[in-house]
Amino acid sequence: VQLQASGGGLVQAGGSLRLSCAASGRTFSSYIMAWFRQAPGKEREFVAGISWTGDGTYYEDSVKGRFTISRDNAKSTVRLQMNSLKPEDVAVYYCAAGRTYGERRDASMDYWGKGTQVTVSS
């Protein structure tokens, strides 16, 4: 599976962005999908994950209620809708594909896309 993330950019605090991740290959629905992020000087951290069919989602506590992950298996796409953005959300955001629902460790993911930068101005 090859993953390509897009949709990052610069937004003011309180604003919104929607990230997209397009997957190639015929097995997209075989993977759980997740978003991670890495802020400057920090380790990469889990943000959100979604089950194979999209009926289950899980989030890192700091983004609950603000971010929504979704997927469209027909289009092999996973999205991250980010609302009420804060300066602490500034990071490079990565999409990833894995096998186990509920996993939050980046070592558990099998495939990674290149990141997309999200910048929030205060």
JSON list of C-alpha atoms in Angstrom, two decimals:
[
{"chain": "A", "resi": 1, "resn": "VAL", "atom": "CA", "xyz": [0.00, 0.00, 0.00]},
{"chain": "A", "resi": 2, "resn": "GLN", "atom": "CA", "xyz": [1.30, 3.42, -0.94]},
{"chain": "A", "resi": 3, "resn": "LEU", "atom": "CA", "xyz": [-0.07, 6.40, 0.93]},
{"chain": "A", "resi": 4, "resn": "GLN", "atom": "CA", "xyz": [-0.09, 10.07, -0.02]},
{"chain": "A", "resi": 5, "resn": "ALA", "atom": "CA", "xyz": [-1.23, 12.69, 2.44]},
{"chain": "A", "resi": 6, "resn": "SER", "atom": "CA", "xyz": [-2.36, 16.16, 1.47]},
{"chain": "A", "resi": 7, "resn": "GLY", "atom": "CA", "xyz": [-4.35, 19.11, 2.77]},
{"chain": "A", "resi": 8, "resn": "GLY", "atom": "CA", "xyz": [-1.97, 20.68, 5.21]},
{"chain": "A", "resi": 9, "resn": "GLY", "atom": "CA", "xyz": [-1.44, 24.40, 5.37]},
{"chain": "A", "resi": 10, "resn": "LEU", "atom": "CA", "xyz": [-1.50, 27.52, 7.49]},
{"chain": "A", "resi": 11, "resn": "VAL", "atom": "CA", "xyz": [-4.60, 28.40, 9.48]},
{"chain": "A", "resi": 12, "resn": "GLN", "atom": "CA", "xyz": [-5.41, 30.76, 12.32]},
{"chain": "A", "resi": 13, "resn": "ALA", "atom": "CA", "xyz": [-6.16, 29.41, 15.75]},
{"chain": "A", "resi": 14, "resn": "GLY", "atom": "CA", "xyz": [-9.77, 28.32, 15.92]},
{"chain": "A", "resi": 15, "resn": "GLY", "atom": "CA", "xyz": [-9.85, 27.51, 12.23]},
{"chain": "A", "resi": 16, "resn": "SER", "atom": "CA", "xyz": [-10.26, 24.23, 10.39]},
{"chain": "A", "resi": 17, "resn": "LEU", "atom": "CA", "xyz": [-8.35, 22.05, 7.97]},
{"chain": "A", "resi": 18, "resn": "ARG", "atom": "CA", "xyz": [-9.14, 18.74, 6.35]},
{"chain": "A", "resi": 19, "resn": "LEU", "atom": "CA", "xyz": [-6.35, 16.31, 5.63]},
{"chain": "A", "resi": 20, "resn": "SER", "atom": "CA", "xyz": [-6.73, 13.57, 3.06]},
{"chain": "A", "resi": 21, "resn": "CYS", "atom": "CA", "xyz": [-4.72, 10.44, 2.47]},
{"chain": "A", "resi": 22, "resn": "ALA", "atom": "CA", "xyz": [-5.05, 8.57, -0.80]},
{"chain": "A", "resi": 23, "resn": "ALA", "atom": "CA", "xyz": [-4.02, 4.94, -0.91]},
{"chain": "A", "resi": 24, "resn": "SER", "atom": "CA", "xyz": [-3.00, 2.88, -3.88]},
{"chain": "A", "resi": 25, "resn": "GLY", "atom": "CA", "xyz": [-3.46, -0.85, -4.12]},
{"chain": "A", "resi": 26, "resn": "ARG", "atom": "CA", "xyz": [-6.45, -3.14, -3.92]},
{"chain": "A", "resi": 27, "resn": "THR", "atom": "CA", "xyz": [-6.27, -3.99, -0.23]},
{"chain": "A", "resi": 28, "resn": "PHE", "atom": "CA", "xyz": [-7.11, -0.64, 1.36]},
{"chain": "A", "resi": 29, "resn": "SER", "atom": "CA", "xyz": [-10.12, -2.06, 3.22]},
{"chain": "A", "resi": 30, "resn": "SER", "atom": "CA", "xyz": [-7.88, -4.72, 4.78]},
{"chain": "A", "resi": 31, "resn": "TYR", "atom": "CA", "xyz": [-6.13, -2.13, 6.91]},
{"chain": "A", "resi": 32, "resn": "ILE", "atom": "CA", "xyz": [-7.06, 0.01, 9.80]},
{"chain": "A", "resi": 33, "resn": "MET", "atom": "CA", "xyz": [-5.97, 3.54, 9.08]},
{"chain": "A", "resi": 34, "resn": "ALA", "atom": "CA", "xyz": [-4.50, 6.10, 11.41]},
{"chain": "A", "resi": 35, "resn": "TRP", "atom": "CA", "xyz": [-3.12, 9.58, 11.59]},
{"chain": "A", "resi": 36, "resn": "PHE", "atom": "CA", "xyz": [0.00, 10.46, 13.56]},
{"chain": "A", "resi": 37, "resn": "ARG", "atom": "CA", "xyz": [1.80, 13.75, 14.00]},
{"chain": "A", "resi": 38, "resn": "GLN", "atom": "CA", "xyz": [5.26, 14.94, 14.87]},
{"chain": "A", "resi": 39, "resn": "ALA", "atom": "CA", "xyz": [5.82, 18.38, 16.31]},
{"chain": "A", "resi": 40, "resn": "PRO", "atom": "CA", "xyz": [9.24, 20.05, 16.14]},
{"chain": "A", "resi": 41, "resn": "GLY", "atom": "CA", "xyz": [11.60, 18.52, 18.66]},
{"chain": "A", "resi": 42, "resn": "LYS", "atom": "CA", "xyz": [9.10, 15.88, 19.74]},
{"chain": "A", "resi": 43, "resn": "GLU", "atom": "CA", "xyz": [8.48, 12.23, 19.03]},
{"chain": "A", "resi": 44, "resn": "ARG", "atom": "CA", "xyz": [5.79, 11.17, 16.62]},
{"chain": "A", "resi": 45, "resn": "GLU", "atom": "CA", "xyz": [2.48, 10.60, 18.37]},
{"chain": "A", "resi": 46, "resn": "PHE", "atom": "CA", "xyz": [-0.83, 8.96, 17.60]},
{"chain": "A", "resi": 47, "resn": "VAL", "atom": "CA", "xyz": [-3.76, 11.22, 16.70]},
{"chain": "A", "resi": 48, "resn": "ALA", "atom": "CA", "xyz": [-6.68, 9.12, 15.45]},
{"chain": "A", "resi": 49, "resn": "GLY", "atom": "CA", "xyz": [-7.50, 5.67, 14.13]},
{"chain": "A", "resi": 50, "resn": "ILE", "atom": "CA", "xyz": [-10.37, 4.06, 12.24]},
{"chain": "A", "resi": 51, "resn": "SER", "atom": "CA", "xyz": [-11.49, 0.49, 11.72]},
{"chain": "A", "resi": 52, "resn": "TRP", "atom": "CA", "xyz": [-11.55, -1.40, 8.44]},
{"chain": "A", "resi": 53, "resn": "THR", "atom": "CA", "xyz": [-15.17, -0.49, 7.70]},
{"chain": "A", "resi": 54, "resn": "GLY", "atom": "CA", "xyz": [-15.15, 2.89, 9.39]},
{"chain": "A", "resi": 55, "resn": "ASP", "atom": "CA", "xyz": [-17.64, 1.97, 12.10]},
{"chain": "A", "resi": 56, "resn": "GLY", "atom": "CA", "xyz": [-15.08, 2.30, 14.85]},
{"chain": "A", "resi": 57, "resn": "THR", "atom": "CA", "xyz": [-12.82, 5.24, 15.67]},
{"chain": "A", "resi": 58, "resn": "TYR", "atom": "CA", "xyz": [-10.44, 6.16, 18.50]},
{"chain": "A", "resi": 59, "resn": "TYR", "atom": "CA", "xyz": [-8.60, 9.35, 19.32]},
{"chain": "A", "resi": 60, "resn": "GLU", "atom": "CA", "xyz": [-5.81, 10.81, 21.35]},
{"chain": "A", "resi": 61, "resn": "ASP", "atom": "CA", "xyz": [-7.35, 12.67, 24.26]},
{"chain": "A", "resi": 62, "resn": "SER", "atom": "CA", "xyz": [-6.23, 16.16, 23.25]},
{"chain": "A", "resi": 63, "resn": "VAL", "atom": "CA", "xyz": [-8.06, 16.00, 19.90]},
{"chain": "A", "resi": 64, "resn": "LYS", "atom": "CA", "xyz": [-11.29, 14.35, 21.02]},
{"chain": "A", "resi": 65, "resn": "GLY", "atom": "CA", "xyz": [-14.27, 16.49, 20.07]},
{"chain": "A", "resi": 66, "resn": "ARG", "atom": "CA", "xyz": [-12.20, 18.58, 17.66]},
{"chain": "A", "resi": 67, "resn": "PHE", "atom": "CA", "xyz": [-10.87, 16.07, 15.12]},
{"chain": "A", "resi": 68, "resn": "THR", "atom": "CA", "xyz": [-12.84, 13.50, 13.15]},
{"chain": "A", "resi": 69, "resn": "ILE", "atom": "CA", "xyz": [-11.35, 10.63, 11.19]},
{"chain": "A", "resi": 70, "resn": "SER", "atom": "CA", "xyz": [-13.31, 9.03, 8.36]},
{"chain": "A", "resi": 71, "resn": "ARG", "atom": "CA", "xyz": [-12.67, 6.74, 5.43]},
{"chain": "A", "resi": 72, "resn": "ASP", "atom": "CA", "xyz": [-14.14, 5.95, 2.04]},
{"chain": "A", "resi": 73, "resn": "ASN", "atom": "CA", "xyz": [-13.14, 2.45, 0.99]},
{"chain": "A", "resi": 74, "resn": "ALA", "atom": "CA", "xyz": [-14.59, 2.90, -2.49]},
{"chain": "A", "resi": 75, "resn": "LYS", "atom": "CA", "xyz": [-12.16, 5.76, -3.03]},
{"chain": "A", "resi": 76, "resn": "SER", "atom": "CA", "xyz": [-9.32, 4.31, -0.93]},
{"chain": "A", "resi": 77, "resn": "THR", "atom": "CA", "xyz": [-9.19, 7.51, 1.05]},
{"chain": "A", "resi": 78, "resn": "VAL", "atom": "CA", "xyz": [-8.96, 8.40, 4.71]},
{"chain": "A", "resi": 79, "resn": "ARG", "atom": "CA", "xyz": [-9.57, 11.92, 5.99]},
{"chain": "A", "resi": 80, "resn": "LEU", "atom": "CA", "xyz": [-8.94, 13.89, 9.13]},
{"chain": "A", "resi": 81, "resn": "GLN", "atom": "CA", "xyz": [-11.25, 16.83, 9.72]},
{"chain": "A", "resi": 82, "resn": "MET", "atom": "CA", "xyz": [-9.57, 19.17, 12.18]},
{"chain": "A", "resi": 83, "resn": "ASN", "atom": "CA", "xyz": [-11.66, 21.88, 13.82]},
{"chain": "A", "resi": 84, "resn": "SER", "atom": "CA", "xyz": [-10.89, 24.40, 16.54]},
{"chain": "A", "resi": 85, "resn": "LEU", "atom": "CA", "xyz": [-7.21, 24.16, 15.77]},
{"chain": "A", "resi": 86, "resn": "LYS", "atom": "CA", "xyz": [-4.74, 25.27, 18.41]},
{"chain": "A", "resi": 87, "resn": "PRO", "atom": "CA", "xyz": [-1.09, 26.30, 18.23]},
{"chain": "A", "resi": 88, "resn": "GLU", "atom": "CA", "xyz": [-0.20, 23.03, 19.94]},
{"chain": "A", "resi": 89, "resn": "ASP", "atom": "CA", "xyz": [-1.59, 21.15, 16.93]},
{"chain": "A", "resi": 90, "resn": "VAL", "atom": "CA", "xyz": [1.31, 22.40, 14.81]},
{"chain": "A", "resi": 91, "resn": "ALA", "atom": "CA", "xyz": [3.08, 19.35, 13.42]},
{"chain": "A", "resi": 92, "resn": "VAL", "atom": "CA", "xyz": [3.78, 17.27, 10.37]},
{"chain": "A", "resi": 93, "resn": "TYR", "atom": "CA", "xyz": [0.84, 14.90, 10.02]},
{"chain": "A", "resi": 94, "resn": "TYR", "atom": "CA", "xyz": [1.27, 11.38, 8.67]},
{"chain": "A", "resi": 95, "resn": "CYS", "atom": "CA", "xyz": [-1.25, 8.78, 7.59]},
{"chain": "A", "resi": 96, "resn": "ALA", "atom": "CA", "xyz": [-0.49, 5.14, 8.26]},
{"chain": "A", "resi": 97, "resn": "ALA", "atom": "CA", "xyz": [-1.98, 1.71, 7.61]},
{"chain": "A", "resi": 98, "resn": "GLY", "atom": "CA", "xyz": [-1.92, -1.14, 10.08]},
{"chain": "A", "resi": 99, "resn": "ARG", "atom": "CA", "xyz": [-3.50, -4.48, 10.96]},
{"chain": "A", "resi": 100, "resn": "THR", "atom": "CA", "xyz": [-4.73, -4.09, 14.53]},
{"chain": "A", "resi": 101, "resn": "TYR", "atom": "CA", "xyz": [-7.64, -1.88, 15.55]},
{"chain": "A", "resi": 102, "resn": "GLY", "atom": "CA", "xyz": [-6.91, 0.15, 18.64]},
{"chain": "A", "resi": 103, "resn": "GLU", "atom": "CA", "xyz": [-3.17, 0.29, 18.16]},
{"chain": "A", "resi": 104, "resn": "ARG", "atom": "CA", "xyz": [-1.54, 3.63, 18.94]},
{"chain": "A", "resi": 105, "resn": "ARG", "atom": "CA", "xyz": [2.12, 2.69, 18.57]},
{"chain": "A", "resi": 106, "resn": "ASP", "atom": "CA", "xyz": [3.77, 3.84, 15.40]},
{"chain": "A", "resi": 107, "resn": "ALA", "atom": "CA", "xyz": [5.81, 0.64, 15.41]},
{"chain": "A", "resi": 108, "resn": "SER", "atom": "CA", "xyz": [2.56, -1.26, 14.87]},
{"chain": "A", "resi": 109, "resn": "MET", "atom": "CA", "xyz": [1.84, 0.39, 11.52]},
{"chain": "A", "resi": 110, "resn": "ASP", "atom": "CA", "xyz": [2.87, -1.33, 8.32]},
{"chain": "A", "resi": 111, "resn": "TYR", "atom": "CA", "xyz": [2.81, 1.53, 5.83]},
{"chain": "A", "resi": 112, "resn": "TRP", "atom": "CA", "xyz": [3.39, 5.25, 6.03]},
{"chain": "A", "resi": 113, "resn": "GLY", "atom": "CA", "xyz": [2.76, 8.19, 3.79]},
{"chain": "A", "resi": 114, "resn": "LYS", "atom": "CA", "xyz": [4.90, 11.26, 3.55]},
{"chain": "A", "resi": 115, "resn": "GLY", "atom": "CA", "xyz": [3.77, 13.92, 5.93]},
{"chain": "A", "resi": 116, "resn": "THR", "atom": "CA", "xyz": [1.87, 17.10, 5.39]},
{"chain": "A", "resi": 117, "resn": "GLN", "atom": "CA", "xyz": [2.63, 20.22, 7.41]},
{"chain": "A", "resi": 118, "resn": "VAL", "atom": "CA", "xyz": [-0.04, 21.84, 9.57]},
{"chain": "A", "resi": 119, "resn": "THR", "atom": "CA", "xyz": [0.74, 25.28, 10.95]},
{"chain": "A", "resi": 120, "resn": "VAL", "atom": "CA", "xyz": [-1.56, 27.18, 13.29]},
{"chain": "A", "resi": 121, "resn": "SER", "atom": "CA", "xyz": [-0.98, 30.84, 13.97]},
{"chain": "A", "resi": 122, "resn": "SER", "atom": "CA", "xyz": [-2.04, 32.34, 17.27]}
]
